[in-house]
Short mmCIF file of C-alpha atoms and ligand atoms in Angstrom, two decimals:
data_model
loop_
_atom_site.label_atom_id
_atom_site.label_comp_id
_atom_site.label_asym_id
_atom_site.label_seq_id
_atom_site.Cartn_x
_atom_site.Cartn_y
_atom_site.Cartn_z
CA MET A 1 -13.37 -13.14 5.77
CA ASP A 2 -12.30 -12.46 9.39
CA GLU A 3 -13.46 -9.53 10.79
CA ASP A 4 -9.87 -7.83 11.09
CA VAL A 5 -8.61 -7.76 8.23
CA SER A 6 -11.68 -6.95 6.40
CA PHE A 7 -11.83 -3.84 8.66
CA SER A 8 -16.20 -4.22 9.35
CA GLU A 9 -16.23 -1.19 11.33
CA ILE A 10 -14.50 1.40 9.12
CA ARG A 11 -16.59 0.65 6.19
CA ASP A 12 -19.86 0.97 8.65
CA SER A 13 -18.70 4.44 10.06
CA VAL A 14 -17.12 5.13 6.20
CA ARG A 15 -20.43 4.26 4.67
CA ARG A 16 -22.51 6.05 7.84
CA LEU A 17 -20.59 9.37 7.34
CA CYS A 18 -20.95 9.40 3.41
CA THR A 19 -24.70 9.42 4.01
CA LYS A 20 -24.50 12.77 4.95
CA PHE A 21 -23.04 13.63 1.54
CA PRO A 22 -24.87 12.81 -1.57
CA GLY A 23 -25.14 12.80 -5.43
CA SER A 24 -26.48 16.47 -5.18
CA TYR A 25 -23.83 17.37 -2.11
CA TRP A 26 -21.27 16.53 -4.56
CA ARG A 27 -23.27 17.52 -7.69
CA ALA A 28 -23.16 21.68 -7.01
CA LEU A 29 -19.77 20.88 -5.89
CA ASP A 30 -18.62 19.46 -9.43
CA ARG A 31 -20.43 22.18 -11.08
CA ALA A 32 -18.74 25.24 -9.84
CA ARG A 33 -15.13 23.22 -9.16
CA GLU A 34 -15.72 23.94 -5.68
CA TYR A 35 -13.27 21.91 -2.83
CA PRO A 36 -15.59 20.04 -1.02
CA ARG A 37 -14.66 21.36 2.09
CA GLU A 38 -17.65 20.18 4.49
CA PHE A 39 -16.58 16.26 3.36
CA VAL A 40 -12.81 16.80 4.24
CA THR A 41 -13.52 18.13 7.81
CA GLN A 42 -15.84 15.37 9.18
CA LEU A 43 -13.35 12.92 7.86
CA THR A 44 -10.70 14.63 9.21
CA ALA A 45 -12.72 15.02 12.47
CA ALA A 46 -13.10 11.30 12.49
CA GLY A 47 -9.65 10.36 12.01
CA PHE A 48 -9.88 7.98 8.76
CA LEU A 49 -6.98 10.32 7.14
CA GLY A 50 -4.85 9.34 10.69
CA VAL A 51 -4.72 5.88 10.10
CA LEU A 52 -1.62 5.39 8.59
CA ILE A 53 -0.22 7.08 10.96
CA PRO A 54 1.29 5.60 14.20
CA GLU A 55 -0.18 5.68 17.36
CA GLU A 56 2.52 7.39 19.09
CA PHE A 57 2.17 9.85 16.62
CA GLY A 58 -1.22 10.57 17.55
CA GLY A 59 -2.77 8.66 14.34
CA SER A 60 -4.78 4.92 14.64
CA GLY A 61 -1.34 2.82 13.62
CA LEU A 62 -3.74 0.38 11.12
CA GLY A 63 -1.92 0.49 8.09
CA LEU A 64 -3.20 0.47 4.48
CA GLY A 65 -5.66 -2.32 4.96
CA ALA A 66 -7.58 0.01 6.76
CA GLY A 67 -6.49 2.87 4.07
CA ILE A 68 -7.82 0.96 1.31
CA ALA A 69 -11.40 0.30 3.79
CA VAL A 70 -11.64 4.40 3.78
CA LEU A 71 -11.23 5.39 0.27
CA GLU A 72 -12.48 1.45 -1.35
CA GLU A 73 -16.08 2.63 0.52
CA ILE A 74 -15.91 6.51 0.62
CA HIS A 75 -15.33 5.92 -3.69
CA ARG A 76 -18.43 2.74 -3.25
CA ALA A 77 -21.34 5.84 -2.26
CA GLY A 78 -20.42 7.63 -4.55
CA CYS A 79 -18.25 10.01 -2.79
CA ASN A 80 -14.15 11.40 -4.04
CA GLY A 81 -11.34 10.27 -1.31
CA GLY A 82 -9.20 12.72 -4.22
CA ALA A 83 -9.65 15.55 -2.20
CA ALA A 84 -8.71 14.31 0.49
CA HIS A 85 -6.37 10.71 -0.02
CA ALA A 86 -3.21 12.46 0.11
CA GLN A 87 -3.84 13.78 3.84
CA MET A 88 -2.92 9.94 4.33
CA TYR A 89 0.30 8.92 2.54
CA THR A 90 2.08 12.16 2.18
CA MET A 91 3.26 12.03 5.48
CA GLY A 92 4.88 8.71 4.63
CA THR A 93 7.69 10.25 3.69
CA LEU A 94 8.00 12.28 6.90
CA LEU A 95 7.20 9.31 8.70
CA ARG A 96 10.60 7.30 6.97
CA HIS A 97 12.99 9.98 6.40
CA GLY A 98 12.39 12.43 8.44
CA SER A 99 14.27 14.16 11.36
CA GLU A 100 13.14 13.38 15.37
CA ASP A 101 12.23 16.67 16.10
CA GLN A 102 10.55 16.60 12.66
CA LYS A 103 8.14 13.87 13.57
CA ARG A 104 7.65 15.16 16.50
CA ARG A 105 6.33 18.99 15.87
CA LEU A 106 4.69 17.12 12.69
CA LEU A 107 2.78 14.46 12.82
CA PRO A 108 0.58 14.55 15.45
CA GLU A 109 -1.04 18.17 14.12
CA ILE A 110 -0.75 16.49 10.49
CA ALA A 111 -2.69 13.56 12.50
CA ALA A 112 -5.43 15.76 13.92
CA GLY A 113 -6.27 17.42 11.14
CA ARG A 114 -4.60 20.63 12.18
CA LEU A 115 -1.94 20.95 9.85
CA ARG A 116 -2.58 19.56 6.32
CA LEU A 117 0.44 17.82 4.24
CA GLN A 118 -1.83 16.64 1.26
CA ALA A 119 0.20 18.75 -1.33
CA PHE A 120 3.04 16.92 -3.49
CA GLY A 121 4.72 18.17 -6.06
CA VAL A 122 6.33 15.77 -8.43
CA THR A 123 5.15 16.64 -11.58
CA GLU A 124 6.90 18.27 -14.65
CA PRO A 125 5.54 20.34 -17.78
CA THR A 126 8.57 19.76 -18.92
CA SER A 127 9.60 16.23 -17.80
CA GLY A 128 6.52 14.50 -17.90
CA THR A 129 7.13 11.43 -16.48
CA ASP A 130 10.83 11.61 -17.09
CA THR A 131 11.11 12.46 -13.22
CA THR A 132 15.01 12.53 -13.11
CA ARG A 133 14.41 15.92 -15.83
CA ILE A 134 12.92 17.98 -13.38
CA GLN A 135 13.99 21.25 -13.68
CA THR A 136 12.94 23.18 -10.18
CA PHE A 137 16.15 23.73 -8.81
CA ALA A 138 16.77 24.78 -4.92
CA ARG A 139 20.12 26.16 -4.24
CA LYS A 140 21.62 26.27 -0.99
CA ALA A 141 22.66 29.92 0.18
CA GLY A 142 23.70 30.01 4.32
CA ASP A 143 21.05 28.84 6.09
CA ARG A 144 18.54 28.64 3.09
CA TYR A 145 17.24 26.91 -0.06
CA ILE A 146 16.30 29.53 -2.98
CA VAL A 147 13.93 27.47 -5.03
CA ASN A 148 13.46 28.27 -8.81
CA GLY A 149 11.30 26.16 -11.46
CA GLN A 150 7.28 24.95 -11.92
CA LYS A 151 5.12 21.79 -11.36
CA ILE A 152 2.14 21.11 -13.28
CA TRP A 153 -1.08 19.28 -11.41
CA ILE A 154 -0.27 19.69 -8.33
CA SER A 155 -3.44 19.03 -6.24
CA ARG A 156 -4.73 20.32 -3.14
CA ALA A 157 -2.22 22.91 -2.89
CA GLU A 158 -4.63 25.75 -2.25
CA HIS A 159 -6.09 23.38 0.28
CA SER A 160 -3.07 22.38 1.89
CA ASP A 161 -0.89 23.10 4.54
CA LEU A 162 2.62 22.15 3.51
CA LEU A 163 3.54 20.95 0.77
CA LEU A 164 6.24 17.70 -0.21
CA LEU A 165 8.25 19.32 -3.06
CA LEU A 166 10.88 17.39 -5.05
CA ALA A 167 13.71 19.38 -6.41
CA ARG A 168 17.00 19.41 -8.06
CA THR A 169 19.95 20.34 -5.55
CA THR A 170 22.51 18.66 -8.34
CA LEU A 171 22.27 19.68 -11.74
CA ARG A 172 21.44 15.80 -14.01
CA SER A 173 24.94 16.37 -15.74
CA ASP A 174 26.88 16.54 -11.99
CA VAL A 175 25.75 13.63 -11.06
CA GLU A 176 26.94 10.00 -11.58
CA LYS A 177 23.11 8.29 -11.40
CA PRO A 178 20.45 10.16 -12.93
CA THR A 179 18.16 9.90 -9.93
CA ASP A 180 20.77 10.96 -7.46
CA GLY A 181 20.58 14.41 -6.92
CA MET A 182 17.44 15.34 -6.00
CA SER A 183 16.18 16.67 -2.87
CA VAL A 184 12.75 16.80 -0.62
CA PHE A 185 11.83 19.68 1.08
CA LEU A 186 7.99 20.76 3.60
CA VAL A 187 7.09 23.86 1.64
CA ASP A 188 5.37 25.84 3.92
CA LEU A 189 2.85 27.07 1.47
CA ALA A 190 1.23 30.33 3.28
CA GLN A 191 4.36 31.54 4.30
CA SER A 192 5.33 31.15 0.61
CA VAL A 193 2.44 32.53 -1.33
CA GLY A 194 3.31 36.12 -3.40
CA LYS A 195 6.92 35.56 -1.57
CA GLY A 196 8.13 33.89 -4.87
CA LEU A 197 5.17 31.00 -4.72
CA THR A 198 2.61 31.34 -7.34
CA ILE A 199 -0.06 29.03 -7.40
CA ARG A 200 -2.85 28.48 -10.54
CA PRO A 201 -5.45 26.70 -10.71
CA ILE A 202 -6.57 24.25 -13.71
CA ARG A 203 -9.81 23.71 -14.77
CA THR A 204 -10.24 19.99 -16.29
CA MET A 205 -13.13 17.14 -16.63
CA ILE A 206 -13.62 16.99 -12.92
CA ASN A 207 -13.93 18.51 -9.90
CA HIS A 208 -10.33 17.58 -8.35
CA ALA A 209 -8.26 21.03 -7.15
CA THR A 210 -4.89 20.35 -9.26
CA THR A 211 -2.74 23.42 -9.96
CA GLU A 212 0.02 25.32 -11.64
CA LEU A 213 3.04 26.07 -9.49
CA PHE A 214 5.64 28.46 -10.58
CA PHE A 215 8.81 29.15 -8.04
CA ASP A 216 10.79 32.54 -8.13
CA ASP A 217 13.67 32.84 -5.60
CA LEU A 218 11.37 31.28 -3.52
CA GLU A 219 13.12 31.15 0.12
CA VAL A 220 12.80 27.44 2.30
CA PRO A 221 14.42 27.72 4.92
CA ALA A 222 16.95 24.80 5.06
CA ASP A 223 15.39 22.82 8.08
CA CYS A 224 12.69 21.69 5.92
CA LEU A 225 14.87 19.03 3.86
CA ILE A 226 14.00 15.76 4.87
CA GLY A 227 16.59 13.39 5.58
CA ARG A 228 19.93 13.96 3.52
CA GLU A 229 20.58 16.21 0.39
CA GLY A 230 20.52 14.35 -3.01
CA ASN A 231 18.67 11.49 -1.51
CA GLY A 232 14.99 12.81 -2.97
CA PHE A 233 13.71 10.37 -5.60
CA ARG A 234 14.79 7.34 -3.06
CA TYR A 235 12.55 8.96 -0.34
CA ILE A 236 9.34 8.94 -2.50
CA LEU A 237 9.29 6.19 -4.15
CA ASP A 238 7.96 4.46 -1.19
CA GLY A 239 5.27 6.53 -0.64
CA MET A 240 4.69 6.14 -4.44
CA ASN A 241 3.68 2.24 -3.76
CA ALA A 242 1.26 3.47 -1.18
CA GLU A 243 -0.29 5.93 -2.99
CA ARG A 244 -1.06 3.93 -5.84
CA ILE A 245 -2.07 0.96 -3.33
CA LEU A 246 -4.51 3.72 -1.89
CA ILE A 247 -5.63 4.94 -5.78
CA ALA A 248 -5.84 1.63 -6.64
CA SER A 249 -8.38 0.99 -3.72
CA GLU A 250 -10.65 3.87 -4.92
CA CYS A 251 -11.43 2.60 -8.39
CA ILE A 252 -13.03 -0.52 -6.44
CA GLY A 253 -14.81 1.76 -4.62
CA ASP A 254 -15.78 3.42 -8.23
CA GLY A 255 -16.04 -0.45 -9.67
CA LYS A 256 -18.48 -1.70 -6.90
CA PHE A 257 -20.77 1.99 -7.24
CA PHE A 258 -20.83 1.29 -11.01
CA ILE A 259 -22.12 -2.38 -10.74
CA ASP A 260 -24.62 -1.71 -7.72
CA ARG A 261 -25.91 1.04 -9.77
CA ALA A 262 -26.20 -1.18 -13.22
CA SER A 263 -27.73 -3.95 -11.62
CA ALA A 264 -30.42 -1.66 -9.62
CA TYR A 265 -31.25 0.03 -12.61
CA ALA A 266 -31.32 -3.45 -14.85
CA ARG A 267 -33.57 -4.68 -12.07
CA GLU A 268 -35.94 -2.09 -12.25
CA ARG A 269 -36.00 -0.80 -15.65
CA SER A 270 -37.99 -1.92 -18.10
CA VAL A 271 -38.47 -1.92 -21.84
CA PHE A 272 -40.53 -4.92 -24.34
CA GLY A 273 -42.58 -5.59 -21.49
CA ARG A 274 -39.39 -7.01 -19.22
CA PRO A 275 -36.48 -5.86 -17.12
CA ILE A 276 -33.86 -5.16 -19.30
CA GLY A 277 -31.70 -7.03 -17.06
CA GLU A 278 -33.67 -9.80 -18.22
CA ASN A 279 -31.19 -9.67 -21.26
CA GLN A 280 -27.85 -11.18 -20.78
CA GLY A 281 -26.46 -8.39 -23.59
CA VAL A 282 -26.95 -6.56 -19.92
CA GLN A 283 -26.40 -8.79 -17.72
CA PHE A 284 -22.84 -10.02 -19.27
CA PRO A 285 -21.43 -6.59 -18.99
CA ILE A 286 -22.47 -6.12 -15.62
CA ALA A 287 -21.55 -9.87 -14.55
CA ARG A 288 -17.57 -9.05 -16.40
CA ALA A 289 -16.96 -5.99 -14.47
CA HIS A 290 -17.64 -7.80 -10.90
CA VAL A 291 -15.63 -10.64 -12.31
CA GLN A 292 -12.94 -7.81 -13.23
CA VAL A 293 -13.04 -6.18 -10.03
CA SER A 294 -12.83 -8.47 -7.77
CA ALA A 295 -10.02 -9.92 -9.59
CA ALA A 296 -8.43 -6.21 -9.01
CA GLU A 297 -9.47 -6.22 -5.46
CA GLU A 298 -7.36 -9.43 -4.29
CA MET A 299 -4.49 -7.46 -6.59
CA VAL A 300 -5.03 -4.61 -4.23
CA LYS A 301 -5.29 -6.55 -1.06
CA LYS A 302 -1.81 -8.61 -1.90
CA ALA A 303 -0.01 -5.14 -2.52
CA ALA A 304 -1.56 -3.58 1.00
CA ALA A 305 -0.16 -7.01 3.16
CA LEU A 306 3.15 -6.59 1.68
CA PHE A 307 3.06 -2.66 2.13
CA ASP A 308 1.94 -3.76 5.34
CA ALA A 309 4.80 -6.64 6.32
CA GLY A 310 7.59 -3.25 5.24
CA ARG A 311 8.13 -5.85 2.08
CA PRO A 312 8.78 -5.40 -1.77
CA CYS A 313 6.32 -4.62 -2.93
CA GLY A 314 6.67 -2.33 -6.21
CA THR A 315 5.52 -4.34 -9.25
CA GLU A 316 2.52 -5.22 -7.31
CA ALA A 317 1.55 -1.69 -6.57
CA ASN A 318 1.90 -0.73 -9.88
CA MET A 319 0.07 -3.94 -10.94
CA ALA A 320 -3.21 -3.35 -8.66
CA LYS A 321 -3.24 -0.09 -9.98
CA LEU A 322 -3.17 -0.55 -13.35
CA LEU A 323 -6.02 -3.56 -13.28
CA ALA A 324 -8.30 -1.62 -10.33
CA SER A 325 -7.94 1.52 -13.21
CA GLU A 326 -9.14 -0.75 -16.19
CA ALA A 327 -11.70 -2.44 -13.85
CA SER A 328 -13.42 0.47 -13.03
CA TRP A 329 -13.59 2.01 -16.01
CA PHE A 330 -14.68 -1.12 -17.51
CA ALA A 331 -17.31 -0.68 -15.13
CA ALA A 332 -18.07 3.08 -15.86
CA ASP A 333 -18.82 2.16 -19.54
CA MET A 334 -21.19 -0.38 -19.00
CA CYS A 335 -23.17 1.48 -16.30
CA VAL A 336 -23.50 4.47 -18.59
CA GLN A 337 -24.09 1.93 -21.57
CA THR A 338 -26.96 0.26 -18.82
CA HIS A 339 -28.23 2.92 -18.34
CA GLY A 340 -29.08 4.46 -21.44
CA GLY A 341 -29.79 7.97 -22.39
CA PHE A 342 -30.03 8.40 -18.16
CA GLY A 343 -26.23 7.67 -18.00
CA PHE A 344 -25.77 10.67 -19.76
CA ALA A 345 -28.06 12.94 -17.22
CA GLU A 346 -26.10 14.47 -14.29
CA GLU A 347 -28.72 14.12 -11.71
CA PHE A 348 -27.80 9.55 -12.36
CA ASP A 349 -24.23 11.08 -11.04
CA ILE A 350 -23.00 8.50 -13.37
CA GLU A 351 -21.51 10.51 -15.84
CA ARG A 352 -19.53 12.63 -12.81
CA LYS A 353 -18.20 8.92 -11.36
CA PHE A 354 -17.29 8.37 -15.30
CA ARG A 355 -15.16 10.99 -15.59
CA GLU A 356 -13.67 10.77 -12.16
CA THR A 357 -12.42 7.48 -12.68
CA ARG A 358 -10.98 7.76 -16.39
CA LEU A 359 -8.23 9.98 -14.16
CA TYR A 360 -6.92 7.04 -12.59
CA GLN A 361 -5.32 5.23 -15.70
CA VAL A 362 -2.65 8.69 -16.64
CA ALA A 363 -2.60 9.64 -12.55
CA PRO A 364 -0.90 9.21 -10.51
CA ILE A 365 1.08 7.27 -12.87
CA SER A 366 0.01 5.53 -16.93
CA THR A 367 -0.67 2.69 -17.35
CA ASN A 368 2.27 1.92 -20.33
CA LEU A 369 4.92 3.20 -17.19
CA ILE A 370 3.44 0.44 -15.33
CA LEU A 371 3.42 -2.01 -18.44
CA SER A 372 7.00 -0.63 -18.64
CA HIS A 373 7.79 -1.63 -14.95
CA VAL A 374 6.82 -5.05 -15.37
CA ALA A 375 8.08 -5.68 -19.12
CA THR A 376 11.68 -4.57 -17.84
CA HIS A 377 11.81 -5.56 -14.00
CA VAL A 378 9.44 -8.84 -13.78
CA LEU A 379 10.08 -9.92 -17.31
CA GLY A 380 13.74 -9.51 -18.28
CA LEU A 381 12.50 -7.90 -21.68
CA PRO A 382 14.71 -5.10 -22.58
CA LYS A 383 14.60 -1.80 -21.24
CA SER A 384 13.17 0.84 -24.01
CA PHE A 385 14.48 4.30 -22.34
C1 LIG B 1 -5.43 15.54 -12.57
C2 LIG B 1 -4.56 15.47 -11.83
C3 LIG B 1 -3.84 14.75 -11.10
C4 LIG B 1 -2.57 15.27 -10.73
N1 LIG B 1 -1.98 15.34 -9.32
C5 LIG B 1 -0.87 15.28 -9.44
C6 LIG B 1 -0.10 15.80 -8.21
O1 LIG B 1 -0.44 15.83 -6.97
N2 LIG B 1 0.95 15.51 -8.28
C7 LIG B 1 1.78 15.51 -8.96
O2 LIG B 1 3.28 15.65 -8.81
N3 LIG B 1 1.45 15.10 -9.97
C8 LIG B 1 0.01 14.66 -10.01
N4 LIG B 1 -0.70 14.81 -11.73
C9 LIG B 1 0.34 14.40 -12.58
C10 LIG B 1 0.17 12.90 -12.86
O3 LIG B 1 1.07 11.84 -12.14
C11 LIG B 1 0.46 12.53 -14.73
O4 LIG B 1 0.09 13.39 -15.19
C12 LIG B 1 1.41 10.99 -14.83
O5 LIG B 1 2.33 10.48 -13.90
C13 LIG B 1 1.87 11.01 -16.39
O6 LIG B 1 2.79 12.19 -16.58
P1 LIG B 1 2.50 13.05 -17.90
O7 LIG B 1 1.06 13.73 -18.11
O8 LIG B 1 3.38 14.14 -17.76
O9 LIG B 1 2.62 12.43 -18.74
P2 LIG B 1 4.04 12.40 -20.29
O10 LIG B 1 4.73 11.06 -18.80
O11 LIG B 1 3.57 13.54 -20.80
O12 LIG B 1 3.56 10.82 -20.81
C14 LIG B 1 1.99 10.96 -22.24
C15 LIG B 1 1.43 10.01 -22.53
O13 LIG B 1 2.63 9.18 -23.27
C16 LIG B 1 2.83 7.86 -22.76
N5 LIG B 1 4.24 7.65 -22.42
C17 LIG B 1 5.21 8.07 -21.95
N6 LIG B 1 6.53 7.86 -22.46
C18 LIG B 1 6.63 6.99 -22.71
C19 LIG B 1 7.23 5.41 -23.38
N7 LIG B 1 8.74 5.73 -22.76
N8 LIG B 1 6.42 4.33 -23.30
C20 LIG B 1 5.33 4.26 -23.36
N9 LIG B 1 4.48 5.31 -23.58
C21 LIG B 1 4.99 6.13 -22.76
C22 LIG B 1 2.48 7.93 -21.29
O14 LIG B 1 1.98 6.56 -20.30
C23 LIG B 1 1.26 8.82 -21.55
O15 LIG B 1 -0.03 7.91 -21.86
C24 LIG B 1 -1.66 15.24 -11.83
C25 LIG B 1 -2.51 14.78 -13.20
C26 LIG B 1 -3.56 15.02 -13.05
C27 LIG B 1 -3.45 14.89 -14.98
#
């Protein structure tokens, strides 16, 4: 492949950085459910999280092709980009729909890493995937909005300066289309915690710094609104395509991690007087994982190229996420099986990566919802909801 397209220099630098963060670093954090501060600090300092921000705002303006190179390498090295990936793409809503003043004020700070915009608040406990039924409401009162409601699974809220918040500004019953009447705000978290916003961490099967948010008459200055009131749902949609493509690239990295580890182990582990990798019963699942990850990778690249060309890519982004998350999960299972009992030992890092890669069939969008999109939008099957 062409040097520029594969971003081989970026890949090399990410690999070098990741060697400073071996399995022992991640295992200790995983046990304590602590945030990988030093890893994120170094990624930020190296400029890897600003690859999507245009140069005029201090980023490198390289696009998703570079973003997928960064995240794939992080994951292939056994690290986890989930701690910081949102710093790459959450700013897209601000970049595409923010005012000139908001962009000039905030984007250079985000690009430099002085301002962390890596919390994205959409999901709510009662609405689930049906985003049009969110209940969090922002009521205009003079030069402020008063926010009430609740969000769940909002990751990195405790490690972010700003939260991109989706809230209703008009009741669902009062709008023509259910997707109308929602708005996007940039909430200053330091200004808000304890003054109407409570953040409560949720302990999960992975170390993901995810939280619940409770809004109780939180006052947000009116100039924190992005774009026009009521258009928020549309604004977050194109950001979601970037998110799905980037997360798919993390799955590709995970898949390659599992294949690398399984191949190495199958070559060296000797049972019945020969390497286990000589047995086709062991070889074939590794080969199948490689086939599946390679196929998914092509779809990720296709989706990223469409996104970077400014062309519609919703279906490709969804298909890339589905294929990549299923390929990484197959590879994870294969890797545990190849390692036998050692697949369960913490010190091999496989059980940790196995848990981590399982997330991607649920978040940021679950497999069924992708299949529903393909069935109804691509194949013209009747809508089920
Ligand atoms: C660790 C973690 C981090 C997250 N981080 C964030 C974040 O930072 N910000 C944020 O906003 N959200 C975040 N999420 C939320 C995530 O996007 C949602 O969990 C995901 O979209 C699924 O929504 P849900 O959990 O409400 O499932 P539900 O919508 O309740 O669905 C439950 C199951 O039913 C299936 N289902 C639902 N409806 C249908 C249907 N009509 N047909 C077929 N199947 C259906 C779904 O596919 C799913 O498998 C995170 C979640 C997790 C677990």
